[in-house]
């Protein structure tokens, strides 16, 4: 039970939280800490084969069509080289089921060899692949059979996994089975892949494929590290956990935590996520601390990995408040280090994303370390943002001990209630 003196302490801390200068104070991140960049298949590759998302993007219901996106399919070598040049340890990419299995029972060798080459490029440059098996996209022929509303999709999905997993099990890969299951469900509901009544079945099936894929991956590589990354949704964490992560706890070698947006009494701008106006959200970097501490308490001993974190801008324009991608990166790393110092077993951090890409219906929110004018520049030139040099410096030397976050913590953070408000760091 919380005693009055604890509450007084909390009040004092809260006051200090708002007025005291913050210092990093954290031990430098250990050598084995994994720095990474993240991307996904459909969002970056272009040349999209028939899939649920190729159909949604062509339906006229999205702001932008996908076009060739940033053509990762043909420019992967240069993007992987950019990542290596940043000094990262991990390159996350997604294998597109629709690309490798264009129709039931037929496997596209050219496309499988493309992924072989992606893995070879990553490992050849001394990095570890983090492979996502399902980043919300399934083949058109699966959609025709009802997608996740159909129990047979589980078997089809596992057949795909059996084709891909042994192929890359010797690469030392980290594995993500299903990307953000709850947002996957939300997107499928939005675009009509499943109805509200079918939503619970979709979740059951995602749980089943995760559990079976976990076993499959370990069959080929007992030391493999496997997870599914959750989307951290402040104030809804218990409900989100109950949908997926609580149901697969013993089938996680680490927990992937994607942190983008906070919530506080003085910052409710996260409501803009409902309309996908991500660039209107005021970042709340201290929330990553609360998110990581939540899972440290909830799953003692389970390593945590920030599989995605990044800042959207409005079409590449500077934010009106002057907060830069570098500020955002440094501030989140500062709070991640604070969480580590307080016992969070964080083993890695990926920046989302190496380049701008197709943000599920629009190119307007831009998350890239390298910016690309996908809609207007036929050369798809990658231009470095300020955060490229910043990330490189952080990877080499960490944050200076004297670092003071550019953004003040939210007042009474609601990221992990009640702790984040009454017992802030
Ligand atoms: C998804 C990415 C997406 C990012 C930014 C995450 O929910 O995994 O695909 O681009 O957030 O919105």
XYZ file of C-alpha atoms and ligand atoms in Angstrom:
437
model
C 0.000 0.000 0.000
C 1.217 3.514 -0.738
C 1.964 5.342 2.550
C 1.527 9.099 3.062
C 5.312 9.561 3.165
C 5.611 7.786 -0.172
C 2.973 10.135 -1.495
C 4.869 13.127 -0.118
C 8.007 11.781 -1.730
C 6.102 11.370 -4.947
C 4.864 14.966 -4.718
C 8.420 16.195 -4.116
C 9.655 14.128 -6.999
C 6.887 15.474 -9.192
C 7.908 19.012 -8.316
C 11.546 18.214 -9.007
C 10.503 16.464 -12.154
C 9.161 19.733 -13.485
C 11.821 22.066 -12.143
C 15.094 20.188 -11.549
C 17.668 19.907 -14.300
C 17.944 16.322 -15.478
C 21.281 14.573 -15.846
C 21.945 11.387 -17.731
C 23.788 9.653 -14.881
C 23.325 6.290 -16.608
C 26.176 3.864 -17.135
C 27.170 3.812 -20.788
C 25.273 1.174 -22.737
C 27.182 -2.122 -22.694
C 29.176 -3.228 -25.739
C 26.764 -6.029 -26.494
C 23.851 -3.567 -26.674
C 22.241 -3.827 -30.117
C 21.693 -0.641 -32.077
C 19.515 -1.065 -35.132
C 17.359 0.358 -37.852
C 13.977 -1.001 -38.875
C 11.973 -1.207 -42.041
C 9.198 -3.415 -43.429
C 8.543 -5.137 -46.754
C 5.347 -3.591 -48.087
C 6.131 -0.107 -46.816
C 9.503 0.147 -48.560
C 9.944 -2.402 -51.308
C 7.603 -1.165 -54.039
C 6.841 -3.539 -56.971
C 4.077 -4.836 -54.716
C 2.520 -8.156 -55.636
C -1.194 -8.782 -55.084
C -1.986 -8.688 -51.360
C -4.536 -7.374 -48.897
C -2.571 -4.135 -48.690
C -1.935 -3.790 -52.438
C -5.732 -3.911 -52.707
C -6.375 -1.446 -49.885
C -3.828 0.969 -51.379
C -5.485 0.733 -54.807
C -9.020 1.031 -53.452
C -9.135 4.819 -53.556
C -9.734 4.783 -49.794
C -6.188 5.829 -48.944
C -4.694 9.304 -49.389
C -1.888 8.001 -51.582
C -1.442 4.939 -53.750
C 1.683 2.915 -53.019
C 3.447 3.345 -56.379
C 6.968 2.007 -56.111
C 7.418 3.304 -52.583
C 11.164 3.863 -52.039
C 12.036 0.828 -54.181
C 13.876 -1.070 -51.466
C 13.310 -4.154 -53.639
C 16.011 -2.870 -55.991
C 17.944 -0.484 -53.725
C 18.346 -2.751 -50.709
C 22.099 -2.978 -51.116
C 22.563 0.785 -50.835
C 20.171 1.067 -47.867
C 21.903 -1.783 -46.060
C 25.224 -0.058 -46.786
C 23.807 3.143 -45.265
C 22.869 1.230 -42.133
C 26.347 -0.287 -41.918
C 27.799 3.175 -42.323
C 25.723 4.371 -39.374
C 27.433 1.690 -37.313
C 24.297 -0.232 -36.342
C 24.387 -3.893 -35.312
C 20.913 -4.918 -36.459
C 18.981 -4.408 -39.676
C 15.278 -5.224 -39.391
C 13.360 -6.017 -42.548
C 10.222 -7.949 -43.410
C 9.730 -10.882 -45.722
C 6.613 -10.463 -47.821
C 4.586 -13.651 -47.918
C 2.731 -12.314 -51.000
C 6.041 -11.938 -52.825
C 7.407 -15.404 -52.167
C 4.152 -17.349 -52.550
C 2.151 -15.664 -55.320
C -0.376 -18.510 -55.494
C -1.164 -21.565 -53.378
C 1.610 -24.125 -53.672
C 3.843 -22.002 -55.905
C 7.035 -20.419 -54.632
C 8.844 -17.652 -56.447
C 12.541 -18.557 -56.495
C 13.653 -15.180 -57.797
C 11.986 -13.445 -54.874
C 13.313 -15.967 -52.365
C 16.785 -15.373 -53.771
C 16.238 -11.646 -53.343
C 15.656 -12.217 -49.613
C 18.680 -14.542 -49.527
C 20.692 -11.660 -50.867
C 19.217 -9.201 -48.343
C 20.328 -11.516 -45.529
C 23.734 -11.997 -47.155
C 24.231 -8.235 -47.513
C 23.303 -7.671 -43.876
C 25.503 -10.415 -42.456
C 28.282 -9.668 -44.939
C 28.464 -6.167 -43.491
C 28.740 -7.520 -39.980
C 25.140 -6.860 -38.961
C 22.475 -9.189 -37.594
C 19.204 -9.519 -39.500
C 15.993 -9.034 -37.567
C 13.408 -10.765 -39.733
C 9.716 -9.957 -39.523
C 7.572 -12.777 -40.869
C 4.316 -10.822 -40.987
C 4.105 -7.038 -41.084
C 0.332 -6.895 -41.729
C 0.401 -8.188 -45.312
C -0.829 -11.487 -46.756
C -1.228 -12.655 -50.360
C -4.271 -11.758 -52.445
C -5.189 -15.437 -52.749
C -5.335 -15.652 -48.942
C -7.554 -12.542 -48.912
C -9.816 -14.255 -51.458
C -10.270 -17.129 -49.020
C -11.270 -14.785 -46.190
C -7.890 -13.755 -44.731
C -7.778 -13.992 -40.939
C -11.494 -14.722 -40.832
C -10.622 -18.166 -42.170
C -9.070 -20.811 -39.892
C -7.219 -22.246 -42.921
C -5.063 -19.076 -42.979
C -3.227 -20.479 -39.939
C -2.091 -23.523 -41.947
C -1.243 -21.426 -45.001
C 0.771 -19.024 -42.839
C 2.679 -21.886 -41.229
C 3.419 -23.414 -44.613
C 4.954 -20.069 -45.586
C 6.910 -19.976 -42.311
C 8.210 -23.512 -42.930
C 9.541 -22.361 -46.287
C 11.301 -19.288 -44.922
C 12.511 -20.198 -41.425
C 14.960 -23.006 -42.327
C 16.348 -20.842 -45.094
C 17.564 -18.185 -42.647
C 17.930 -20.121 -39.424
C 21.707 -20.267 -39.790
C 22.060 -16.510 -40.137
C 21.913 -15.673 -36.421
C 18.717 -13.736 -37.077
C 16.473 -12.249 -34.446
C 12.867 -13.072 -35.332
C 9.640 -11.117 -35.129
C 6.669 -13.349 -35.915
C 3.767 -10.879 -36.080
C 4.303 -7.136 -36.094
C 2.099 -5.303 -33.569
C -0.832 -7.757 -33.515
C -3.331 -5.284 -32.094
C -2.629 -2.626 -34.730
C -2.756 -5.392 -37.369
C -6.278 -6.111 -36.139
C -7.170 -2.426 -36.116
C -5.997 -1.992 -39.740
C -7.888 -5.083 -40.870
C -11.028 -3.761 -39.188
C -10.555 -0.362 -40.822
C -10.105 -1.738 -44.331
C -12.622 -4.564 -44.051
C -10.218 -7.534 -43.919
C -12.253 -8.770 -40.939
C -15.503 -7.641 -39.382
C -15.823 -6.608 -35.744
C -17.442 -9.966 -35.002
C -14.431 -11.754 -36.520
C -11.883 -9.672 -34.591
C -11.518 -12.104 -31.656
C -10.960 -15.004 -34.090
C -8.265 -13.055 -35.865
C -6.476 -12.522 -32.560
C -6.829 -16.215 -31.662
C -5.260 -17.126 -34.981
C -2.402 -14.660 -34.585
C -1.734 -16.141 -31.147
C -1.745 -19.637 -32.644
C 0.651 -18.794 -35.494
C 2.987 -17.008 -33.103
C 3.110 -19.961 -30.726
C 3.690 -22.472 -33.500
C 6.199 -20.290 -35.339
C 8.103 -19.885 -32.074
C 8.452 -23.666 -31.822
C 9.314 -23.990 -35.494
C 12.092 -21.408 -35.309
C 13.548 -23.135 -32.245
C 13.371 -26.510 -33.947
C 15.880 -25.222 -36.502
C 17.877 -23.046 -34.122
C 17.493 -23.760 -30.399
C 19.367 -20.531 -29.581
C 17.212 -18.299 -31.772
C 15.738 -15.180 -30.197
C 12.066 -14.788 -31.103
C 9.453 -12.184 -30.243
C 6.433 -10.281 -31.422
C 6.638 -6.528 -30.968
C 3.797 -4.806 -29.182
C 2.557 -1.338 -29.937
C 2.695 0.597 -26.693
C -0.644 2.364 -26.309
C -0.686 4.569 -23.210
C -3.649 4.168 -20.865
C -4.779 1.021 -22.701
C -1.881 -1.203 -21.809
C -3.769 -3.856 -19.825
C -6.314 -4.283 -22.586
C -3.616 -4.437 -25.265
C -1.582 -6.972 -23.273
C -4.630 -9.175 -22.739
C -5.198 -9.400 -26.483
C -1.858 -10.919 -27.329
C 1.245 -10.705 -25.211
C -0.295 -12.237 -22.087
C -1.302 -15.213 -24.236
C 2.165 -15.901 -25.601
C 4.325 -15.007 -22.608
C 6.141 -18.349 -22.444
C 6.846 -18.165 -26.176
C 8.918 -14.982 -26.067
C 12.708 -14.899 -25.807
C 12.546 -11.145 -25.486
C 9.722 -8.625 -25.641
C 9.668 -6.165 -28.524
C 8.281 -2.808 -27.386
C 7.405 -0.171 -29.983
C 7.149 3.231 -28.363
C 6.018 6.273 -30.314
C 3.550 8.376 -28.343
C 2.919 9.376 -24.760
C 0.027 10.888 -22.898
C 0.080 13.318 -19.978
C -2.261 15.783 -18.346
C -0.524 18.504 -20.360
C -0.183 16.460 -23.563
C -3.192 14.723 -25.036
C -2.049 15.238 -28.619
C -1.839 11.438 -29.073
C -5.518 11.627 -30.098
C -4.172 12.610 -33.532
C -3.121 8.965 -33.956
C -6.793 8.108 -34.453
C -6.791 9.999 -37.752
C -3.192 8.982 -38.617
C -2.081 12.641 -38.288
C 1.010 11.422 -36.467
C 3.052 14.559 -37.134
C 0.568 16.574 -35.027
C 1.455 14.572 -31.922
C 3.832 16.223 -29.459
C 6.446 13.620 -28.600
C 6.734 12.617 -24.953
C 10.120 10.921 -24.663
C 9.905 10.271 -20.907
C 7.077 7.832 -21.702
C 9.555 5.293 -23.056
C 10.925 5.067 -19.507
C 7.482 4.206 -18.116
C 6.795 1.747 -20.919
C 10.046 -0.129 -20.304
C 9.624 -0.117 -16.537
C 6.107 -1.476 -16.889
C 7.342 -4.630 -18.638
C 10.329 -4.913 -16.330
C 7.854 -5.201 -13.460
C 5.355 -7.291 -15.346
C 7.716 -9.891 -16.833
C 10.723 -10.042 -14.485
C 13.871 -11.186 -16.250
C 12.452 -11.040 -19.783
C 14.841 -9.019 -21.974
C 13.244 -6.009 -23.648
C 14.086 -4.642 -27.073
C 12.807 -1.323 -28.470
C 11.968 -2.721 -31.900
C 10.589 0.602 -33.172
C 10.870 4.239 -32.159
C 10.974 7.301 -34.373
C 9.512 10.709 -35.122
C 7.080 11.602 -37.906
C 7.322 14.965 -39.593
C 4.713 16.566 -41.809
C 6.025 15.707 -45.259
C 9.599 16.327 -44.169
C 8.937 19.877 -42.951
C 10.595 20.965 -39.698
C 8.231 20.693 -36.745
C 6.662 24.081 -35.909
C 8.030 23.864 -32.333
C 11.599 23.422 -33.606
C 11.994 19.951 -32.057
C 14.312 18.077 -34.402
C 14.741 14.405 -35.240
C 18.067 14.584 -33.392
C 16.371 16.005 -30.264
C 13.801 13.230 -30.452
C 16.427 10.520 -30.824
C 18.645 11.796 -28.024
C 15.722 12.315 -25.654
C 14.363 8.814 -26.153
C 17.782 7.279 -25.703
C 18.291 9.347 -22.573
C 15.069 7.960 -21.053
C 15.816 4.448 -22.268
C 19.163 4.638 -20.460
C 17.422 5.876 -17.335
C 15.167 2.822 -17.497
C 18.222 0.579 -17.866
C 19.811 2.250 -14.893
C 16.678 1.489 -12.907
C 16.850 -2.170 -13.841
C 15.097 -2.507 -17.213
C 16.898 -5.307 -19.118
C 16.908 -3.502 -22.467
C 19.101 -5.307 -24.989
C 18.531 -3.217 -28.111
C 16.998 -0.233 -29.861
C 15.908 0.141 -33.494
C 15.199 3.437 -35.161
C 12.071 3.440 -37.315
C 12.972 3.859 -40.073
C 16.161 3.925 -42.148
C 14.262 5.794 -44.913
C 10.853 7.380 -45.304
C 8.290 4.886 -46.547
C 4.606 4.246 -47.185
C 2.803 4.957 -43.938
C -0.139 2.615 -44.545
C -2.113 4.815 -46.916
C -0.065 7.997 -47.025
C 3.450 9.286 -47.605
C 2.827 12.386 -45.516
C 4.162 11.292 -42.115
C 7.895 10.829 -42.593
C 9.906 8.778 -40.158
C 13.157 8.289 -42.074
C 16.706 8.931 -40.971
C 17.070 9.433 -44.702
C 14.258 11.343 -46.347
C 12.898 10.395 -49.773
C 10.326 12.294 -51.847
C 8.586 9.120 -52.921
C 5.767 10.898 -54.749
C 7.725 13.562 -56.594
C 11.322 12.436 -57.060
C 11.697 9.759 -59.736
C 15.314 9.221 -58.658
C 14.167 8.351 -55.096
C 17.282 9.998 -53.744
C 17.926 9.330 -50.056
C 18.858 12.585 -48.307
C 20.309 12.376 -44.797
C 18.420 14.164 -42.043
C 20.202 15.762 -39.089
C 19.639 12.543 -37.138
C 22.047 10.477 -39.265
C 25.113 12.110 -37.734
C 23.445 12.154 -34.323
C 22.696 8.431 -34.356
C 26.227 7.656 -35.550
C 27.679 9.686 -32.676
C 25.406 8.028 -30.109
C 26.374 4.571 -31.344
C 30.064 5.400 -30.999
C 30.063 7.331 -27.755
C 26.587 7.341 -26.165
C 25.074 10.548 -24.842
C 27.307 12.968 -22.971
C 26.914 12.656 -19.179
C 25.804 16.266 -19.090
C 22.939 15.686 -21.533
C 19.718 17.461 -20.582
C 16.661 16.369 -22.580
C 15.398 18.997 -25.000
C 11.824 18.169 -24.041
C 10.510 18.452 -20.506
C 8.703 15.377 -19.184
C 4.928 15.451 -19.412
C 3.084 16.699 -16.330
C 1.486 13.681 -14.670
C 2.340 11.164 -17.372
C -0.512 8.790 -18.113
C 1.724 6.367 -19.989
C 1.621 3.707 -17.283
C -1.013 4.578 -14.749
C -0.826 5.135 -11.877
C 2.968 4.790 -11.503
C 3.976 7.158 -14.268
C 2.006 10.015 -12.666
C 2.482 9.517 -8.939
C 5.954 7.938 -8.976
C 7.752 9.434 -11.981
C 11.479 8.781 -12.530
C 4.338 0.005 -37.493
C 5.020 0.592 -38.691
C 4.623 2.052 -38.841
C 5.066 2.795 -37.606
C 4.825 4.291 -37.643
C 4.271 0.912 -36.295
O 3.015 0.795 -35.739
O 4.912 -1.244 -37.182
O 4.674 -0.167 -39.798
O 5.152 2.625 -39.984
O 4.377 2.272 -36.493
O 3.491 4.618 -37.651
